[in-house]
Tab-separated table of C-alpha atoms in Angstrom:
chain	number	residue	atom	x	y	z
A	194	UNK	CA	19.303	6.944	-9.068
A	195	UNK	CA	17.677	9.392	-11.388
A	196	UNK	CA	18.990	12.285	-12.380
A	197	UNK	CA	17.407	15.572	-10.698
A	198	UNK	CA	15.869	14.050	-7.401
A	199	UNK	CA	17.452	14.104	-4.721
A	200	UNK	CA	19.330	11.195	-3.091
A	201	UNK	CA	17.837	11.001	-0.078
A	202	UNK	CA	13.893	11.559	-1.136
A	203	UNK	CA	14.717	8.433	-4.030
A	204	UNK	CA	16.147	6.435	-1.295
A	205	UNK	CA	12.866	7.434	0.937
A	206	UNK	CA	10.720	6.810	-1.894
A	207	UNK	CA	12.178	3.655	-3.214
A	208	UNK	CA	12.438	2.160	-0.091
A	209	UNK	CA	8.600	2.950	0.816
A	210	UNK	CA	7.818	1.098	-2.211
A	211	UNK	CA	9.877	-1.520	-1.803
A	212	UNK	CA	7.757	-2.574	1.856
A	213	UNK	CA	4.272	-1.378	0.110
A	214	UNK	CA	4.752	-3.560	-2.954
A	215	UNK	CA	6.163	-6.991	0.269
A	216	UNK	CA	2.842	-6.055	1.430
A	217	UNK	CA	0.372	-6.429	-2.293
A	218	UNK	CA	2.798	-7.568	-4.668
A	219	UNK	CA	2.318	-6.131	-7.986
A	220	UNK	CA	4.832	-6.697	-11.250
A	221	UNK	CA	7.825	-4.542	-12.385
A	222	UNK	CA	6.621	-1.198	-13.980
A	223	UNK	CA	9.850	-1.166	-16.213
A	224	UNK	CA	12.368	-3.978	-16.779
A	225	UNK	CA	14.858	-1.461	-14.365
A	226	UNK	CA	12.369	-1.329	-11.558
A	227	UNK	CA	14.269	-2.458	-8.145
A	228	UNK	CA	11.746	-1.238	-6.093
A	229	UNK	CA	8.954	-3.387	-6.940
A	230	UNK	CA	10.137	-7.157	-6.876
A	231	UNK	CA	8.111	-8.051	-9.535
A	232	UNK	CA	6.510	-11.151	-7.501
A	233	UNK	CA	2.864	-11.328	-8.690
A	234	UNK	CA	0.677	-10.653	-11.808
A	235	UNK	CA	-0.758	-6.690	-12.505
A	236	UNK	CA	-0.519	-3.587	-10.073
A	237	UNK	CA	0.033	-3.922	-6.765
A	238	UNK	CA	0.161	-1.320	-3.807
A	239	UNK	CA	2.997	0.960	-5.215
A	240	UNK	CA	1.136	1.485	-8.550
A	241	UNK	CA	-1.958	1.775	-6.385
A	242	UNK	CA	-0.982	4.829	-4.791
A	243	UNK	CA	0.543	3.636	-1.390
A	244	UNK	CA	3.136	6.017	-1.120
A	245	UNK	CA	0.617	8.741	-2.202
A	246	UNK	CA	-1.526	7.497	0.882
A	247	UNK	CA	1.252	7.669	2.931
A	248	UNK	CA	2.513	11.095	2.283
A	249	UNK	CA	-1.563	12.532	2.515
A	250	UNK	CA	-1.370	14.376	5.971
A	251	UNK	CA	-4.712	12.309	6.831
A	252	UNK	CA	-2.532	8.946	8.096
A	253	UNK	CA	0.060	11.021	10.607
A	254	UNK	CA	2.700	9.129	9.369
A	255	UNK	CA	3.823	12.226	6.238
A	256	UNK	CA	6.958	13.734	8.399
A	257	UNK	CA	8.693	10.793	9.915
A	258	UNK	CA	7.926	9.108	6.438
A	259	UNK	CA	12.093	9.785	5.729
A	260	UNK	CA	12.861	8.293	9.740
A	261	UNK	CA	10.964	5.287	9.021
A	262	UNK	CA	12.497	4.604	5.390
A	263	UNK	CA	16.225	5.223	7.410
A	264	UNK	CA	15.285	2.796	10.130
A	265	UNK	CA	14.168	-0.074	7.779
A	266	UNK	CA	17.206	-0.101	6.211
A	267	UNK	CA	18.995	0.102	9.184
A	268	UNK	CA	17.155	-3.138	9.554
A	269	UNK	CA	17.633	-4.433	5.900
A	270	UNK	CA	21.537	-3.381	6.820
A	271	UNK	CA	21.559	-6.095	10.283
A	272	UNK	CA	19.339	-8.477	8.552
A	273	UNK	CA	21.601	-8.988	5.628
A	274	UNK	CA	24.283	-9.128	8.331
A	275	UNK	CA	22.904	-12.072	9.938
A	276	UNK	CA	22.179	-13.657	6.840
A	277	UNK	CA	25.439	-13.244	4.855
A	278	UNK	CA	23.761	-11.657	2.420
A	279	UNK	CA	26.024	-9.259	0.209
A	280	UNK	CA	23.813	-6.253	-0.803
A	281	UNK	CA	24.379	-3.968	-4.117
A	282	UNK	CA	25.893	-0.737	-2.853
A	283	UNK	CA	23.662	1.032	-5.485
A	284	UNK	CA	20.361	0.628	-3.825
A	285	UNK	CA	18.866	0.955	-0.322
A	286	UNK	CA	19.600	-1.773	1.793
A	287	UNK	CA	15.756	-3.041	2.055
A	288	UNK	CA	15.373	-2.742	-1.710
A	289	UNK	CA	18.620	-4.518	-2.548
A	290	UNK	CA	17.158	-7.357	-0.262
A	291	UNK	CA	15.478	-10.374	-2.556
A	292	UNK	CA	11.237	-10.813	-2.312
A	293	UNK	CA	12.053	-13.416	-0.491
A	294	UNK	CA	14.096	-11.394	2.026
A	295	UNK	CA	12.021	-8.624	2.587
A	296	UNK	CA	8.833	-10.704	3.295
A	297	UNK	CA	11.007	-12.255	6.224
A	298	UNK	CA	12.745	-9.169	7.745
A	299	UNK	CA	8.918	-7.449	7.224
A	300	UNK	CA	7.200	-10.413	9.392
A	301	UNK	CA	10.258	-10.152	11.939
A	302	UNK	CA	9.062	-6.294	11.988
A	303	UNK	CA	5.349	-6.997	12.193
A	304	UNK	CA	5.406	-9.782	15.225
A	305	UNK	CA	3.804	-9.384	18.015
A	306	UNK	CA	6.282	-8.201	20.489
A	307	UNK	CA	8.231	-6.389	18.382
A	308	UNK	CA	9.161	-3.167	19.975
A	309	UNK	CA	8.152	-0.982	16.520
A	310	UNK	CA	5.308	-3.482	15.722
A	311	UNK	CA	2.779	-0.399	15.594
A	312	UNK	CA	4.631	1.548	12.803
A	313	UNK	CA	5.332	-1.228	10.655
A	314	UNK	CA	1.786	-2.510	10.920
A	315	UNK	CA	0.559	0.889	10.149
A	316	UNK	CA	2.361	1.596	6.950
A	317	UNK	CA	0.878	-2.110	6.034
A	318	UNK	CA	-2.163	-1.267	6.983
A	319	UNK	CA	-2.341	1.824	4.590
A	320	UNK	CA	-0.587	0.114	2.123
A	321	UNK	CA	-3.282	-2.359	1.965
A	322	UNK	CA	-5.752	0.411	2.436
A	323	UNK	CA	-4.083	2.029	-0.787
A	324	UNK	CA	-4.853	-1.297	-2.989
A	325	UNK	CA	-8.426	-1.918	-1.293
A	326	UNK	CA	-9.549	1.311	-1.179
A	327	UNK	CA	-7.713	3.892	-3.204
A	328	UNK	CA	-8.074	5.614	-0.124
A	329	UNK	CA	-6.204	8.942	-1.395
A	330	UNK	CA	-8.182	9.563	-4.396
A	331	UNK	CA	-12.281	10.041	-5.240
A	332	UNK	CA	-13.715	6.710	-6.151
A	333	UNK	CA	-14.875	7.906	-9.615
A	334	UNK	CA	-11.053	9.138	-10.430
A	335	UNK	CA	-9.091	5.758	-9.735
A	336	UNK	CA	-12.276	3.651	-11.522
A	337	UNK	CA	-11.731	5.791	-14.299
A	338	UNK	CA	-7.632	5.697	-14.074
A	339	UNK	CA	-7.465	1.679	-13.751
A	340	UNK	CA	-7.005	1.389	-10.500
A	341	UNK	CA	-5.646	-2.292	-9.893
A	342	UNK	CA	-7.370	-2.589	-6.635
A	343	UNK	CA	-10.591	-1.568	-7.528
A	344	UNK	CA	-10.397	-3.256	-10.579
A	345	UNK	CA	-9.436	-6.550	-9.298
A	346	UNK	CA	-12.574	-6.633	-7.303
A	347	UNK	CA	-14.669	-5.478	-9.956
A	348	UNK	CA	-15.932	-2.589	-8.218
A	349	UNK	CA	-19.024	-1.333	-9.841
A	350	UNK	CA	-19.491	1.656	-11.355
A	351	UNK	CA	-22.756	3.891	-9.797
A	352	UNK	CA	-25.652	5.013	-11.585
A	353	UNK	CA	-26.427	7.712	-13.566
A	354	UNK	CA	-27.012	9.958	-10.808
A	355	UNK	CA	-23.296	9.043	-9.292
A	356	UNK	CA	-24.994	6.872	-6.484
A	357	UNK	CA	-24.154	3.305	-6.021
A	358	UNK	CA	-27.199	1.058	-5.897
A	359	UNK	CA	-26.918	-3.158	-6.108
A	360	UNK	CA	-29.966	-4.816	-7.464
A	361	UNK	CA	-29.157	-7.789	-6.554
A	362	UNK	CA	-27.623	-8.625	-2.903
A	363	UNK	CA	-24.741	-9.831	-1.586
A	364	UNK	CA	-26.183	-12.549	0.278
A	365	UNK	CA	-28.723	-13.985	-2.583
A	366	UNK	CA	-31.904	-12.682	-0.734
A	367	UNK	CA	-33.275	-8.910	0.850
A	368	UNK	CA	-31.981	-8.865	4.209
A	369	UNK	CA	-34.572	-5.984	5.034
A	370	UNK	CA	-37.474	-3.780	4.078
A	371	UNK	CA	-37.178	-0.323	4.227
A	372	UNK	CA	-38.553	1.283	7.581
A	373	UNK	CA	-41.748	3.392	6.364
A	374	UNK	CA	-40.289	6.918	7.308
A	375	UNK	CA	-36.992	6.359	5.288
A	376	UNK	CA	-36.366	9.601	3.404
A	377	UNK	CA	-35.658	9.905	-0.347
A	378	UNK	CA	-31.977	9.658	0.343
A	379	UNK	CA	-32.287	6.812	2.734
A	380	UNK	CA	-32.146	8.594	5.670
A	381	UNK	CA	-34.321	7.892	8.988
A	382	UNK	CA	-36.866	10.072	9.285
């Protein structure tokens, strides 16, 4: 643990990344990084900002954030349980679980039918949303920071003017003219 943070709030944090980074994989930001698992190639939803989007009061999921971290490993604890599986005391029990681990105990927590389904889905959802979207920040800001989502789709930059326009369109072809009383700004008259 470091030095200077509370126990509990590491545990909460490390554990939130831990489930953000079984739902977009990203690689180890240091060679001592437990939370992230280290299973894929560049950033991943804990260096895009999932915990950041989780904590923003937007998503109503900010004060039970600590409840839910508890109750997963609670879950990591009874999962490694059935499995046999010896966990390092050092860690929280979902981040001591392997990659391999926590992608089963998180679809077990995700299935339908599942009496928590709806939390667990949510804090994937966002965590996705986090990589996808950079939800928590202003476009310009995480284009301009790296952001791994963004820049793994190759999000555009806008125009001079800080608008986005695409010459050319998605599909290969206009889908539409512009209605005669469109505004300026693109707005129906």
């Amino acid at each position: 643990m470091k030095p200077g943070i509370p126990d509990e709030e590491q545990v909460r944090t490390m554990t939130l990344e831990a489930f953000a980074d079984t739902i977009v994989p990203g690689e180890k930001r240091s060679p001592d990084d437990r939370a992230v698992a280290g299973a894929a190639e560049g950033g991943g939803a804990v260096v895009a900002g999932a915990v950041e989007l989780l904590e923003t009061p937007a998503t109503g999921l900010a004060p039970a954030l600590g409840d839910f971290a508890r109750l997963l490993n609670r879950h990591a604890q009874a999962y490694a349980g059935q499995h046999g599986l010896e966990l390092d005391p050092t860690l929280p029990p979902f981040v001591a679980l392997s990659f391999p681990h926590r992608t089963a105990l998180v679809g077990v927590l995700t299935a339908p039918g599942h009496p928590e389904r709806e939390v667990w889905v949510s804090i994937a959802l966002f965590s996705n949303m986090a990589f996808d979207t950079a939800a928590h920040m202003h476009t310009l800001d995480a284009i301009a920071a790296g952001h791994p989502g963004l820049a793994s789709m190759g999000f555009a930059m806008p125009d001079s003017d800080g608008l986005w326009r695409f010459s050319d369109y998605s599909y290969g072809r206009k889908l539409a003219s512009l209605h005669p009383s469109t505004t300026p700004t693109g707005s129906p008259a």
